[in-house]
XYZ file of C-alpha atoms in Angstrom:
306
model
C 0.000 0.000 0.000
C 1.268 3.505 -0.747
C 2.160 6.033 1.938
C 1.581 9.757 2.277
C 4.048 12.492 3.209
C 2.879 15.584 5.071
C 4.572 18.425 6.903
C 3.831 18.777 10.602
C 3.001 22.218 12.097
C 6.731 22.960 12.409
C 7.404 22.122 8.754
C 9.120 18.758 9.226
C 8.135 15.992 6.763
C 6.441 12.868 8.070
C 5.502 9.609 6.394
C 1.974 8.410 7.172
C 1.284 4.669 7.069
C -2.144 3.067 7.359
C -3.699 -0.332 6.785
C -7.287 -1.471 6.041
C -7.885 -2.650 9.608
C -7.566 0.901 10.906
C -4.123 0.973 12.539
C -1.663 3.714 11.586
C 1.902 4.909 12.065
C 3.900 8.098 11.512
C 7.615 8.245 10.697
C 9.685 11.409 10.999
C 12.144 11.788 8.141
C 14.439 13.970 10.222
C 15.834 11.040 12.206
C 14.062 7.950 10.865
C 12.019 7.841 14.079
C 8.589 6.237 14.365
C 6.741 8.893 16.371
C 3.294 7.280 16.432
C 1.772 3.804 16.224
C -1.966 3.499 16.810
C -4.124 0.376 16.878
C -7.427 -0.077 15.074
C -9.215 1.775 17.919
C -7.006 4.821 17.542
C -5.143 4.161 20.803
C -1.521 5.345 20.839
C 0.841 2.453 21.570
C 4.079 4.426 21.757
C 5.090 6.875 24.457
C 6.204 10.379 23.570
C 6.829 13.065 26.133
C 4.664 16.124 25.547
C 7.439 18.252 27.043
C 9.729 17.204 24.205
C 7.511 18.590 21.456
C 9.114 21.760 20.111
C 10.261 23.617 17.062
C 13.268 21.373 16.545
C 12.721 17.681 15.701
C 15.734 16.538 17.678
C 14.017 17.346 20.971
C 11.472 14.538 20.534
C 11.723 11.991 23.346
C 9.925 8.766 22.627
C 8.620 6.672 19.750
C 11.067 4.228 18.179
C 14.522 5.562 17.365
C 17.650 4.145 15.726
C 20.896 4.106 17.716
C 23.860 3.801 15.338
C 26.841 3.476 14.961
C 27.091 3.576 18.741
C 24.612 2.556 21.409
C 25.008 4.239 24.778
C 28.018 6.349 25.666
C 30.815 3.805 25.228
C 32.771 5.325 22.367
C 33.894 8.557 20.766
C 30.480 9.581 19.452
C 27.566 11.339 21.098
C 25.105 9.308 23.170
C 23.512 6.625 20.929
C 25.458 7.769 17.859
C 24.327 10.340 15.338
C 21.876 8.548 13.018
C 18.916 9.517 15.196
C 19.581 13.256 14.968
C 20.051 13.669 11.230
C 17.879 13.940 8.126
C 17.130 10.658 6.350
C 15.938 10.205 2.757
C 13.452 7.993 0.992
C 15.321 4.963 -0.355
C 15.190 4.537 -4.133
C 16.911 1.135 -3.891
C 15.083 -0.539 -0.980
C 15.804 -3.915 0.546
C 14.729 -6.915 -1.502
C 11.929 -8.239 0.687
C 9.110 -10.633 -0.111
C 5.934 -8.659 -0.883
C 3.237 -8.759 1.792
C -0.437 -8.122 1.153
C -2.217 -5.262 2.928
C 0.982 -3.928 4.478
C 1.803 -0.241 4.283
C 5.549 0.332 4.228
C 8.307 2.849 3.637
C 12.046 2.482 3.008
C 14.499 5.047 4.336
C 18.250 5.499 3.965
C 20.926 7.414 5.851
C 24.448 8.094 4.557
C 27.103 10.053 6.439
C 27.841 13.514 5.095
C 31.065 15.483 5.217
C 30.414 16.610 8.788
C 29.649 13.072 9.905
C 32.790 11.777 8.213
C 34.839 14.185 10.300
C 33.348 12.620 13.443
C 33.673 9.047 12.198
C 35.842 8.780 9.050
C 33.966 5.831 7.585
C 31.411 5.537 4.785
C 28.361 3.277 5.046
C 24.714 2.965 4.094
C 22.078 2.517 6.784
C 18.723 1.401 5.447
C 15.482 1.016 7.387
C 12.359 -0.753 6.166
C 9.221 0.026 8.197
C 5.978 -1.849 7.569
C 2.586 -1.685 9.254
C 0.112 -4.539 9.543
C -2.909 -5.297 11.741
C -1.659 -4.862 15.346
C 1.919 -5.245 14.096
C 4.807 -2.905 13.335
C 7.983 -4.285 11.732
C 11.365 -2.578 11.403
C 14.191 -4.105 9.370
C 17.517 -2.252 9.627
C 20.372 -2.984 7.249
C 23.951 -1.672 7.349
C 26.301 -1.949 4.364
C 29.994 -1.143 4.664
C 30.893 0.990 1.631
C 34.379 1.827 2.893
C 37.730 0.186 2.155
C 38.303 -0.731 5.800
C 36.306 -2.769 8.298
C 33.402 -1.173 10.138
C 32.673 -1.977 13.788
C 29.463 -0.744 15.419
C 26.844 -1.327 18.074
C 23.153 -0.893 17.312
C 19.758 -0.591 18.949
C 16.139 0.144 18.217
C 14.839 2.125 21.204
C 11.182 1.295 21.807
C 9.353 3.723 24.089
C 6.120 1.887 24.859
C 2.985 3.475 26.268
C 1.740 1.731 29.423
C -1.098 2.421 31.835
C 0.911 2.372 35.067
C 4.509 1.172 35.294
C 3.751 -0.506 38.645
C 1.227 -2.738 36.814
C 3.666 -3.875 34.117
C 5.858 -6.982 33.986
C 8.409 -8.139 31.423
C 8.740 -11.867 30.770
C 11.297 -13.817 28.760
C 14.466 -12.440 30.387
C 14.501 -14.546 33.571
C 17.754 -16.402 34.457
C 19.732 -14.251 31.975
C 22.855 -12.229 32.673
C 22.578 -8.454 32.475
C 24.774 -5.374 32.792
C 23.405 -2.858 35.288
C 23.947 0.673 33.982
C 23.114 2.043 37.431
C 26.079 0.140 38.895
C 28.819 0.917 36.342
C 27.667 -1.973 34.088
C 28.417 -4.592 36.724
C 27.247 -8.040 35.590
C 24.406 -9.844 37.384
C 22.058 -12.770 36.745
C 18.307 -12.137 36.752
C 16.754 -13.995 39.691
C 13.113 -12.922 39.389
C 10.429 -14.820 37.480
C 9.602 -11.558 35.693
C 10.866 -7.991 35.724
C 8.588 -5.656 37.679
C 9.090 -2.003 38.568
C 9.204 -0.133 41.874
C 12.399 1.888 41.285
C 14.688 2.981 38.448
C 15.771 0.184 36.094
C 18.477 0.476 33.405
C 19.774 -2.936 32.352
C 21.285 -4.528 29.261
C 20.220 -8.189 29.089
C 22.639 -10.365 27.144
C 22.012 -13.179 24.638
C 18.254 -12.860 24.969
C 15.604 -15.065 23.319
C 13.826 -14.080 20.126
C 10.560 -13.262 21.949
C 9.965 -10.939 24.904
C 6.550 -10.137 26.410
C 5.666 -6.810 28.043
C 2.406 -7.375 29.940
C 0.256 -4.399 30.968
C -2.289 -5.707 33.485
C -4.384 -2.542 33.729
C -4.789 -2.100 29.973
C -5.159 -5.874 29.494
C -2.634 -5.595 26.697
C 0.639 -7.329 25.928
C 3.377 -6.139 23.621
C 5.247 -9.041 22.053
C 8.741 -8.089 20.888
C 10.224 -10.504 18.340
C 13.709 -9.889 17.007
C 16.467 -11.353 14.839
C 20.113 -10.319 14.563
C 19.777 -8.218 17.726
C 20.834 -10.559 20.529
C 20.619 -8.159 23.479
C 17.722 -6.278 25.080
C 17.684 -3.080 27.125
C 15.035 -2.398 29.797
C 14.771 1.173 31.083
C 12.475 3.248 33.248
C 13.894 6.388 34.909
C 11.505 6.429 37.887
C 10.802 9.661 39.736
C 14.169 11.196 40.650
C 15.836 10.656 37.294
C 12.691 11.704 35.416
C 12.740 15.053 37.208
C 16.368 15.552 36.142
C 15.684 14.857 32.455
C 15.058 18.068 30.491
C 12.801 16.334 27.943
C 10.606 14.459 30.460
C 7.712 15.642 32.575
C 7.975 14.661 36.221
C 5.197 12.065 35.969
C 6.089 10.654 32.547
C 7.925 7.686 34.044
C 4.589 6.252 35.216
C 3.238 5.792 31.693
C 6.280 4.593 29.737
C 8.674 1.706 29.478
C 11.580 1.334 27.107
C 12.382 -2.220 25.972
C 14.972 -2.144 23.193
C 16.368 -4.578 20.643
C 20.150 -4.243 20.644
C 23.530 -5.556 19.597
C 25.756 -4.271 22.380
C 27.962 -6.843 24.110
C 29.615 -8.031 20.888
C 29.980 -5.251 18.306
C 29.102 -6.118 14.723
C 32.097 -6.082 12.395
C 31.678 -5.764 8.633
C 34.452 -6.140 6.110
C 34.372 -3.894 3.018
C 31.169 -4.497 0.983
C 29.692 -6.754 3.702
C 26.144 -6.243 4.936
C 24.317 -6.840 8.221
C 20.548 -7.093 8.603
C 18.370 -7.266 11.690
C 14.633 -7.446 12.267
C 12.228 -6.339 14.955
C 8.504 -7.043 15.079
C 6.245 -5.430 17.669
C 2.769 -6.898 18.148
C -0.028 -5.678 20.389
C -2.156 -8.499 21.825
C -5.254 -8.281 24.021
C -4.506 -10.140 27.241
C -5.664 -10.740 30.762
C -4.373 -13.154 33.356
C -7.744 -13.013 35.118
C -9.753 -14.004 32.067
C -7.220 -16.520 30.849
C -7.146 -14.911 27.408
C -3.371 -15.087 27.246
C -0.908 -17.681 28.359
C 2.406 -15.760 28.445
C 4.360 -18.920 27.658
C 2.420 -19.273 24.422
C 3.248 -15.694 23.503
C 6.933 -16.124 24.263
C 7.364 -19.458 22.515
C 5.026 -19.008 19.586
C 2.130 -21.346 20.340
C -0.613 -18.696 20.451
């Protein structure tokens, strides 16, 4: 299905995706960020801080953003690299993907400019395929090394999810795994809980995670199912009250209605030789669920039997 491009009130172009079932998505060309994903009832599934809305697109906090060629602050680049704060283009040579019926999609590309090459003297092509289906949003990133020397990078898709109340949310699929705690200088621990729940700040990088992760929102009776390939790690973050108050692009109470669960390649950087290509995939699904009604068995969601 075709897409539309409109300018928002501040003059920044956005790609509008829609599908026959009624769900929709909006993608900001400035940084390849998905800024909205609504289900067939018009409910917003992604968090975006209202305090971050301004005249400059790079002040947006939320949605789904691309962190490349560096995730976090381990490296010479700015936090999470520079791909998320630059203008992308529509891709005239998109990825060769099997056609899917009733899916609305767009293909974007980012190439470093002269200024970027001064920061990181390396040429590459970063492509992003975004497709929308009924209750499903798929992102397929692809990096091609167009330089004469090897390219090493870390990568993440930052997913800011909208939740009813963070104290009513649990994350399943990461139990028994090792994680690096960013609040304790990335010290390594093993997850002991049956599920991740929230009563204080959490900022962890889970390592060698399974393909499926479930984010269960009891109050909204909704579960996000995160399926991923080529992105072995997962980041779970909620700033809680003190850190939220210190963030310039967050309102004090925003932490209560958001949770970031990211697909990442962090522990082992990806290395591409000249002309080599890497491709990942992330699929986010929204599923009606309720433990009380028995509508959802979380094990079936995690292991694909639903």
